[in-house]
Short mmCIF file of C-alpha atoms and ligand atoms in Angstrom, two decimals:
data_model
loop_
_atom_site.label_atom_id
_atom_site.label_comp_id
_atom_site.label_asym_id
_atom_site.label_seq_id
_atom_site.Cartn_x
_atom_site.Cartn_y
_atom_site.Cartn_z
CA MET A 136 1.57 28.63 -1.22
CA ASN A 137 -0.08 28.70 2.17
CA ILE A 138 0.88 25.43 3.83
CA LEU A 139 -0.82 23.99 6.90
CA VAL A 140 1.62 21.85 8.88
CA THR A 141 -0.05 19.73 11.56
CA GLY A 142 2.08 18.59 14.50
CA GLY A 143 4.70 21.21 13.72
CA ALA A 144 5.79 21.53 17.36
CA GLY A 145 7.00 17.92 17.50
CA PHE A 146 10.31 16.46 16.38
CA ILE A 147 9.96 16.07 12.61
CA GLY A 148 7.25 18.72 12.26
CA SER A 149 9.41 21.45 13.82
CA ASN A 150 12.34 20.46 11.63
CA HIS A 151 9.95 20.65 8.68
CA VAL A 152 8.66 24.13 9.60
CA ARG A 153 12.28 25.33 9.69
CA TYR A 154 12.96 23.58 6.40
CA LEU A 155 10.03 25.38 4.73
CA LEU A 156 10.97 28.79 6.14
CA ASP A 157 14.63 28.32 5.15
CA HIS A 158 14.17 26.80 1.69
CA THR A 159 10.92 28.19 0.28
CA GLN A 160 8.91 31.40 0.02
CA ASP A 161 5.74 29.75 1.34
CA ARG A 162 3.64 30.77 4.32
CA VAL A 163 3.44 28.20 7.09
CA VAL A 164 0.56 27.77 9.54
CA ASN A 165 1.46 25.31 12.28
CA LEU A 166 -1.49 23.60 13.98
CA ASP A 167 -0.42 21.66 17.06
CA LEU A 168 -2.23 20.59 20.21
CA LEU A 169 0.96 20.76 22.30
CA THR A 170 0.60 17.34 23.86
CA TYR A 171 3.49 16.10 26.01
CA ALA A 172 5.48 15.74 22.74
CA GLY A 173 4.79 19.23 21.38
CA ASN A 174 7.16 21.97 22.46
CA LEU A 175 7.22 25.55 21.24
CA GLU A 176 10.88 25.76 22.19
CA ASN A 177 11.49 23.54 19.15
CA LEU A 178 10.48 26.56 17.05
CA ALA A 179 12.52 29.24 18.78
CA GLY A 180 13.25 32.00 16.29
CA CYS A 181 10.47 31.03 13.85
CA GLU A 182 7.91 33.29 15.57
CA ASP A 183 9.79 36.33 14.26
CA ASP A 184 9.21 35.26 10.68
CA PRO A 185 6.18 37.02 9.17
CA ARG A 186 5.56 33.92 7.02
CA TYR A 187 4.99 31.78 10.12
CA ARG A 188 1.96 31.44 12.37
CA PHE A 189 1.28 29.07 15.26
CA VAL A 190 -2.21 27.93 16.22
CA ARG A 191 -2.79 25.74 19.23
CA GLY A 192 -5.52 23.25 18.42
CA ASP A 193 -6.62 19.70 17.83
CA ILE A 194 -6.86 18.00 14.42
CA ARG A 195 -10.04 16.37 15.78
CA ASP A 196 -11.67 19.80 16.15
CA ARG A 197 -13.75 20.03 13.01
CA GLU A 198 -14.95 23.62 13.57
CA LEU A 199 -11.46 24.88 14.17
CA LEU A 200 -10.18 23.16 11.02
CA ARG A 201 -13.00 24.53 8.95
CA SER A 202 -12.39 28.14 9.92
CA LEU A 203 -8.60 27.81 9.85
CA LEU A 204 -8.46 26.30 6.37
CA GLN A 205 -10.69 29.04 5.07
CA ARG A 206 -9.26 31.99 6.98
CA GLU A 207 -5.68 31.13 6.05
CA SER A 208 -6.52 30.20 2.43
CA ILE A 209 -4.67 26.93 2.82
CA ASP A 210 -3.39 25.45 -0.47
CA ALA A 211 -1.63 22.39 0.92
CA VAL A 212 -1.51 20.28 4.08
CA VAL A 213 1.49 18.38 5.44
CA HIS A 214 0.15 16.09 8.13
CA PHE A 215 2.53 15.08 10.94
CA ALA A 216 0.26 15.36 14.00
CA ALA A 217 0.09 12.01 15.73
CA GLU A 218 0.78 10.04 18.83
CA SER A 219 4.12 8.60 17.79
CA HIS A 220 5.64 6.39 20.47
CA VAL A 221 5.23 2.61 20.20
CA ASP A 222 5.76 1.96 23.93
CA ARG A 223 3.04 4.44 24.86
CA SER A 224 0.68 2.71 22.42
CA VAL A 225 1.24 -0.53 24.31
CA GLU A 226 0.36 1.19 27.58
CA GLY A 227 -2.71 3.00 26.21
CA PRO A 228 -3.86 2.45 22.62
CA GLU A 229 -7.03 4.56 22.69
CA VAL A 230 -5.53 7.99 22.09
CA PHE A 231 -3.64 6.50 19.15
CA VAL A 232 -6.97 5.66 17.54
CA THR A 233 -8.64 8.97 18.29
CA THR A 234 -5.69 11.12 17.22
CA ASN A 235 -4.09 9.10 14.46
CA VAL A 236 -7.16 7.52 12.87
CA LEU A 237 -10.11 9.78 13.68
CA GLY A 238 -7.95 12.92 13.59
CA THR A 239 -6.66 12.06 10.13
CA GLU A 240 -10.16 11.28 8.89
CA ILE A 241 -11.53 14.61 10.13
CA LEU A 242 -8.58 16.47 8.66
CA LEU A 243 -9.07 14.72 5.31
CA GLU A 244 -12.77 15.58 5.25
CA GLU A 245 -12.23 19.23 6.09
CA ALA A 246 -9.30 19.60 3.71
CA ARG A 247 -11.36 18.07 0.94
CA ALA A 248 -14.32 20.35 1.69
CA ALA A 249 -11.96 23.34 1.59
CA GLN A 250 -10.63 22.13 -1.79
CA VAL A 251 -7.06 21.94 -0.59
CA GLY A 252 -4.89 21.18 -3.64
CA ARG A 253 -2.27 18.86 -2.08
CA PHE A 254 -2.21 16.74 1.06
CA VAL A 255 0.87 14.87 2.23
CA MET A 256 0.29 12.15 4.80
CA VAL A 257 3.43 11.47 6.81
CA SER A 258 3.07 7.74 7.37
CA THR A 259 5.72 5.28 8.52
CA ASP A 260 7.48 2.09 7.48
CA GLU A 261 6.06 0.50 10.63
CA VAL A 262 2.79 -0.09 8.72
CA TYR A 263 4.59 -2.97 6.96
CA GLY A 264 5.30 -4.86 10.18
CA SER A 265 8.57 -6.71 10.60
CA LEU A 266 11.17 -8.17 8.22
CA GLY A 267 13.32 -11.24 8.71
CA SER A 268 17.04 -10.97 8.13
CA GLU A 269 16.57 -10.62 4.36
CA GLY A 270 14.66 -8.28 2.04
CA PHE A 271 13.29 -4.74 2.07
CA PHE A 272 9.92 -3.03 2.32
CA THR A 273 8.66 -1.83 -1.06
CA GLU A 274 5.46 0.15 -1.62
CA GLU A 275 3.86 -3.16 -2.64
CA SER A 276 4.71 -4.98 0.58
CA PRO A 277 1.56 -6.00 2.44
CA LEU A 278 0.58 -3.84 5.40
CA ALA A 279 0.96 -5.93 8.56
CA PRO A 280 1.29 -3.57 11.54
CA ASN A 281 2.22 -5.14 14.87
CA SER A 282 1.84 -2.39 17.48
CA PRO A 283 -1.24 -0.29 18.22
CA TYR A 284 0.80 2.71 17.02
CA ALA A 285 1.59 1.03 13.70
CA ALA A 286 -2.01 -0.19 13.29
CA SER A 287 -3.34 3.34 13.85
CA LYS A 288 -0.90 4.74 11.30
CA ALA A 289 -1.86 2.01 8.82
CA ALA A 290 -5.53 2.91 9.23
CA ALA A 291 -4.77 6.60 8.64
CA ASP A 292 -2.57 5.74 5.67
CA LEU A 293 -5.35 3.64 4.12
CA LEU A 294 -7.94 6.36 4.72
CA CYS A 295 -5.73 8.58 2.58
CA ARG A 296 -5.75 5.95 -0.14
CA ALA A 297 -9.54 5.74 0.12
CA PHE A 298 -9.95 9.53 -0.14
CA PHE A 299 -7.90 9.46 -3.32
CA LYS A 300 -9.70 6.46 -4.84
CA THR A 301 -13.21 7.46 -3.79
CA PHE A 302 -13.15 11.24 -4.04
CA GLY A 303 -10.10 11.93 -6.19
CA PHE A 304 -8.69 13.98 -3.30
CA PRO A 305 -4.99 14.59 -4.08
CA VAL A 306 -3.28 12.77 -1.23
CA ILE A 307 0.33 11.65 -1.36
CA VAL A 308 1.63 9.22 1.28
CA THR A 309 5.22 8.93 2.49
CA ARG A 310 6.38 5.94 4.54
CA CYS A 311 9.67 6.70 6.20
CA SER A 312 12.05 4.71 8.36
CA ASN A 313 13.35 5.81 11.79
CA ASN A 314 14.43 9.45 11.96
CA TYR A 315 17.10 10.97 14.17
CA GLY A 316 18.41 14.50 14.71
CA PRO A 317 17.82 17.65 16.78
CA TYR A 318 14.60 18.13 18.79
CA GLN A 319 13.71 14.43 19.03
CA PHE A 320 11.81 13.80 22.25
CA PRO A 321 14.01 11.96 24.75
CA GLU A 322 11.76 8.90 25.00
CA LYS A 323 13.00 7.64 21.60
CA LEU A 324 16.08 5.45 21.38
CA ILE A 325 18.85 7.86 20.34
CA PRO A 326 18.06 10.91 22.52
CA LEU A 327 17.12 8.68 25.47
CA MET A 328 20.46 6.91 25.33
CA ILE A 329 22.43 10.16 24.89
CA ALA A 330 20.67 11.82 27.85
CA ASN A 331 21.02 8.75 30.09
CA ALA A 332 24.70 8.37 29.22
CA LEU A 333 25.37 12.03 29.99
CA GLU A 334 23.63 11.63 33.34
CA GLY A 335 25.42 8.35 34.11
CA LYS A 336 22.12 6.43 34.13
CA PRO A 337 21.62 2.88 32.79
CA LEU A 338 20.96 2.51 29.05
CA PRO A 339 17.91 0.22 28.77
CA VAL A 340 18.34 -2.07 25.75
CA TYR A 341 15.23 -4.13 25.01
CA GLY A 342 15.62 -7.90 24.69
CA ASP A 343 18.85 -8.99 23.00
CA GLY A 344 19.36 -5.58 21.35
CA LEU A 345 19.77 -7.22 17.94
CA GLN A 346 16.71 -5.57 16.39
CA VAL A 347 17.55 -3.58 13.26
CA ARG A 348 16.35 -0.09 12.31
CA ASP A 349 17.10 1.88 9.12
CA TRP A 350 18.09 5.38 10.32
CA LEU A 351 17.59 8.59 8.35
CA TYR A 352 18.68 12.09 9.32
CA VAL A 353 15.56 14.19 9.85
CA GLU A 354 16.41 16.87 7.30
CA ASP A 355 16.67 14.24 4.57
CA HIS A 356 13.14 13.17 5.51
CA CYS A 357 11.91 16.78 5.35
CA ARG A 358 13.36 17.15 1.87
CA ALA A 359 11.59 13.97 0.75
CA ILE A 360 8.27 15.21 2.15
CA ASP A 361 8.67 18.57 0.45
CA LEU A 362 9.51 16.92 -2.88
CA ALA A 363 6.46 14.69 -2.50
CA LEU A 364 4.34 17.78 -1.83
CA ARG A 365 5.56 19.69 -4.88
CA LYS A 366 6.29 16.93 -7.40
CA GLY A 367 4.64 13.76 -6.11
CA ARG A 368 1.84 12.07 -8.00
CA PRO A 369 -1.55 12.29 -6.28
CA GLY A 370 -2.46 8.83 -5.03
CA ALA A 371 1.17 7.71 -4.91
CA VAL A 372 2.97 6.17 -1.96
CA TYR A 373 6.70 6.83 -1.52
CA ASN A 374 8.96 4.82 0.76
CA VAL A 375 11.72 6.95 2.30
CA GLY A 376 14.75 5.42 3.96
CA GLY A 377 18.39 5.94 4.70
CA GLY A 378 19.76 2.62 3.41
CA ASN A 379 21.42 2.62 6.79
CA GLU A 380 20.64 -0.43 8.90
CA GLN A 381 21.96 -0.58 12.45
CA ARG A 382 21.41 -3.07 15.23
CA ASN A 383 20.23 -1.30 18.38
CA LEU A 384 23.10 -2.63 20.46
CA ASP A 385 25.71 -1.51 17.92
CA LEU A 386 24.12 1.92 17.80
CA VAL A 387 24.11 2.24 21.59
CA ARG A 388 27.79 1.22 21.68
CA MET A 389 28.55 3.82 19.01
CA LEU A 390 26.84 6.52 21.08
CA LEU A 391 28.74 5.54 24.22
CA ASP A 392 31.98 5.54 22.31
CA ARG A 393 31.44 9.03 20.95
CA LEU A 394 30.42 10.32 24.37
CA GLY A 395 33.52 8.80 25.93
CA LYS A 396 31.46 6.56 28.24
CA GLY A 397 31.98 2.89 28.98
CA PRO A 398 29.74 -0.09 27.98
CA GLU A 399 29.01 -0.83 31.66
CA LEU A 400 26.05 1.56 31.41
CA ILE A 401 24.27 -0.84 29.02
CA THR A 402 21.46 -2.69 30.82
CA PHE A 403 19.42 -5.38 29.09
CA VAL A 404 15.77 -5.05 30.07
CA GLN A 405 12.60 -6.92 29.26
CA ASP A 406 11.71 -6.82 25.56
CA ARG A 407 8.93 -4.67 24.12
CA PRO A 408 5.83 -6.82 23.48
CA GLY A 409 5.33 -7.44 19.75
CA HIS A 410 8.76 -5.91 19.10
CA ASP A 411 9.45 -5.71 15.35
CA ARG A 412 12.76 -7.38 14.54
CA ARG A 413 13.92 -5.51 11.49
CA TYR A 414 12.90 -2.57 9.29
CA ALA A 415 14.65 -1.83 5.99
CA ILE A 416 13.41 0.39 3.20
CA ASP A 417 13.70 0.08 -0.55
CA ALA A 418 13.62 3.76 -1.58
CA SER A 419 14.14 3.18 -5.30
CA HIS A 420 10.67 4.50 -6.20
CA ILE A 421 11.17 8.01 -4.75
CA ARG A 422 14.72 8.00 -6.07
CA ALA A 423 13.58 7.23 -9.63
CA GLU A 424 10.43 9.36 -9.67
CA LEU A 425 11.41 12.40 -7.62
CA GLY A 426 15.22 12.22 -7.68
CA TRP A 427 15.45 11.99 -3.88
CA ALA A 428 18.44 10.47 -2.13
CA PRO A 429 19.73 10.81 1.42
CA THR A 430 22.58 13.30 1.76
CA VAL A 431 23.68 12.97 5.39
CA ASP A 432 25.78 9.90 6.10
CA PHE A 433 25.20 8.19 9.43
CA ALA A 434 28.52 8.98 11.11
CA ALA A 435 28.22 12.67 10.29
CA GLY A 436 24.50 12.80 11.21
CA LEU A 437 25.09 11.06 14.51
CA ALA A 438 27.99 13.37 15.38
CA ARG A 439 25.80 16.39 14.55
CA THR A 440 22.98 14.98 16.67
CA ILE A 441 25.20 14.27 19.67
CA ASP A 442 26.67 17.77 19.42
CA TRP A 443 23.16 19.21 19.40
CA TYR A 444 22.15 17.31 22.55
CA LEU A 445 25.40 18.38 24.22
CA ALA A 446 24.84 22.01 23.27
CA ASN A 447 21.14 21.96 24.21
CA ARG A 448 21.24 20.22 27.54
CA ALA A 449 18.76 22.71 29.02
CA TRP A 450 16.20 21.72 26.35
CA TRP A 451 16.12 18.03 27.30
CA GLU A 452 16.76 18.51 31.00
CA LYS A 453 13.64 20.63 31.20
CA ILE A 454 11.60 17.94 29.45
CA ARG A 455 13.01 15.20 31.62
CA SER A 456 12.18 17.08 34.78
CA GLY A 457 8.49 17.36 33.84
CA GLU A 458 5.67 15.04 32.82
CA TYR A 459 8.08 12.70 31.12
CA THR A 460 9.59 11.77 34.47
CA ALA A 461 6.37 10.04 35.52
CA TYR A 462 6.31 8.08 32.24
CA TYR A 463 9.97 7.10 32.66
CA GLU A 464 9.39 5.88 36.21
CA LYS A 465 6.37 3.88 35.08
CA MET A 466 8.27 2.23 32.22
CA TYR A 467 11.77 1.82 33.54
CA GLY A 468 11.43 2.12 37.34
CA ALA A 469 11.13 -0.81 39.74
CA GLY A 470 7.97 -2.70 38.82
CA GLY A 471 7.79 -1.03 35.41
CA ARG A 472 7.55 -2.99 32.17
CA HIS A 473 11.24 -2.48 31.44
CA GLY A 474 12.17 -2.27 35.08
CA GLY A 475 13.84 -5.65 35.54
CA ASP A 476 16.67 -7.47 33.79
CA ALA A 477 15.83 -9.36 30.59
CA GLY A 478 14.90 -12.95 30.93
P1 NAD B 292 6.27 13.71 17.84
O1 NAD B 292 5.58 12.83 18.83
O2 NAD B 292 7.61 14.28 18.18
O3 NAD B 292 5.32 14.94 17.45
C1 NAD B 292 3.95 14.81 17.27
C2 NAD B 292 3.32 16.20 17.33
O4 NAD B 292 1.92 16.08 17.07
C3 NAD B 292 3.48 16.89 18.69
O5 NAD B 292 3.91 18.22 18.52
C4 NAD B 292 2.06 16.85 19.28
O6 NAD B 292 1.77 17.94 20.15
C5 NAD B 292 1.22 16.90 18.01
N1 NAD B 292 -0.12 16.33 18.20
C6 NAD B 292 -0.44 15.15 18.80
N2 NAD B 292 -1.77 14.98 18.80
C7 NAD B 292 -2.32 16.07 18.18
C8 NAD B 292 -3.64 16.46 17.86
N3 NAD B 292 -4.69 15.69 18.20
N4 NAD B 292 -3.85 17.62 17.20
C9 NAD B 292 -2.78 18.41 16.86
N5 NAD B 292 -1.50 18.10 17.16
C10 NAD B 292 -1.27 16.93 17.80
O7 NAD B 292 6.35 12.84 16.52
P2 NAD B 292 7.47 12.79 15.37
O8 NAD B 292 8.48 11.77 15.73
O9 NAD B 292 7.88 14.16 15.02
O10 NAD B 292 6.59 12.18 14.18
C11 NAD B 292 5.82 13.03 13.36
C12 NAD B 292 5.07 12.20 12.34
O11 NAD B 292 5.99 11.44 11.55
C13 NAD B 292 4.11 11.19 12.96
O12 NAD B 292 2.95 11.14 12.18
C14 NAD B 292 4.87 9.87 12.87
O13 NAD B 292 3.98 8.78 12.78
C15 NAD B 292 5.65 10.07 11.59
N6 NAD B 292 6.91 9.32 11.48
C16 NAD B 292 7.84 9.41 12.48
C17 NAD B 292 9.06 8.74 12.34
C18 NAD B 292 10.12 8.85 13.41
O14 NAD B 292 11.15 8.19 13.32
N7 NAD B 292 9.97 9.70 14.42
C19 NAD B 292 9.31 7.97 11.21
C20 NAD B 292 8.33 7.90 10.20
C21 NAD B 292 7.14 8.59 10.36
P1 TYD B 293 12.11 3.81 19.08
O1 TYD B 293 13.03 4.98 19.10
O2 TYD B 293 11.02 3.73 20.10
O3 TYD B 293 11.52 3.70 17.60
P2 TYD B 293 10.62 2.53 16.91
O4 TYD B 293 10.11 1.63 17.94
O5 TYD B 293 9.54 3.36 16.30
O6 TYD B 293 11.52 1.87 15.92
O7 TYD B 293 12.97 2.50 19.23
C1 TYD B 293 13.98 2.17 18.29
C2 TYD B 293 14.50 0.78 18.64
O8 TYD B 293 15.16 0.85 19.91
C3 TYD B 293 13.42 -0.25 18.80
O9 TYD B 293 13.90 -1.50 18.30
C4 TYD B 293 13.19 -0.34 20.30
C5 TYD B 293 14.57 -0.04 20.86
N1 TYD B 293 14.59 0.62 22.19
C6 TYD B 293 15.36 0.09 23.22
O10 TYD B 293 16.04 -0.94 23.06
N2 TYD B 293 15.35 0.72 24.44
C7 TYD B 293 14.61 1.85 24.66
O11 TYD B 293 14.62 2.37 25.81
C8 TYD B 293 13.85 2.40 23.58
C9 TYD B 293 13.01 3.64 23.77
C10 TYD B 293 13.86 1.76 22.36
#
């Protein structure tokens, strides 16, 4: 197969490109705009593979998509490209709509016109909104997104549904919980806390820190996406999750512990507006239909992740010395949204 991966220079996308090159015989064309979150260093080594090709471009560029899909004889699309950070969507929602909603719509149209045979939409559990202390998200849970990011992903997710229902276009949607692992951009909880701890900086915990996330090691997510691509039913939605709920504060303490740092670095800061309290996934559908189950347990995955950030300090130091620094100052510096103590 010739597979078009969009957003393959980001965190999950780059892990997925590696997964495809390592586990399949397929050709991979990676289309990525290289926004602040896209980084070709995430793909070091892949360029030497004759089955891999990188194209810098925008999923909103219809002409580019048209010629690329045709020129590369694309059989399948795995769609990761998105603005992905909730806090940024609070600061500026517009690009979330143009990239995540309009970009997905244009990609769907062009993929359909090119008669692409499979299209996997990498959606998120955040489309379901927030859970109380009980229960799990199933594929039948109502969509109730709470952040501009989640709302834009829900719109994209539903456009996929509509392209299947209206045009019979073979879209498969995955809705996964929080991922962690190598190459995650250091604005997200786990890499941010690791990097700050290593630099002796405060660890900004939002609100009371008792929000719960269901963490999945990134490679387990990639395997689920690939199974959905090859064996999933067109029109189906598959929840993907680790069955691994952690409270943010417990997770931060765990990280500090493993890094040999003390809890005094923990700083409670103002909560994220609209902050979802708890996510938890019921993954029984993908388990029953596609035989997927997570393989990396949390302690082992976290140890592997910490080791990667320790061994690849130059990777995240470079990022943190660039554009991201301005964002960090804006969010966490004096006068920033998370700049003061909670309360
Ligand atoms: P990321 O922010 O690390 O990467 C996004 C990539 O998309 C970047 O390489 C960026 O350059 C690219 N991109 C952005 N706008 C583009 C455009 N207009 N055209 C082409 N490329 C563009 O994100 P991630 O954490 O790897 O997430 C990837 C996907 O998985 C997203 O769709 C996200 O919603 C979804 N997802 C993420 C998680 C998670 O925990 N990170 C969980 C479930 C689902
Ligand atoms: P994040 O990694 O942004 O993922 P998401 O919001 O998509 O779940 O955040 C994970 C959790 O960690 C979320 O409850 C917000 C919290 N958080 C903090 O407490 N402090 C931080 O600096 C960040 C970035 C996140």
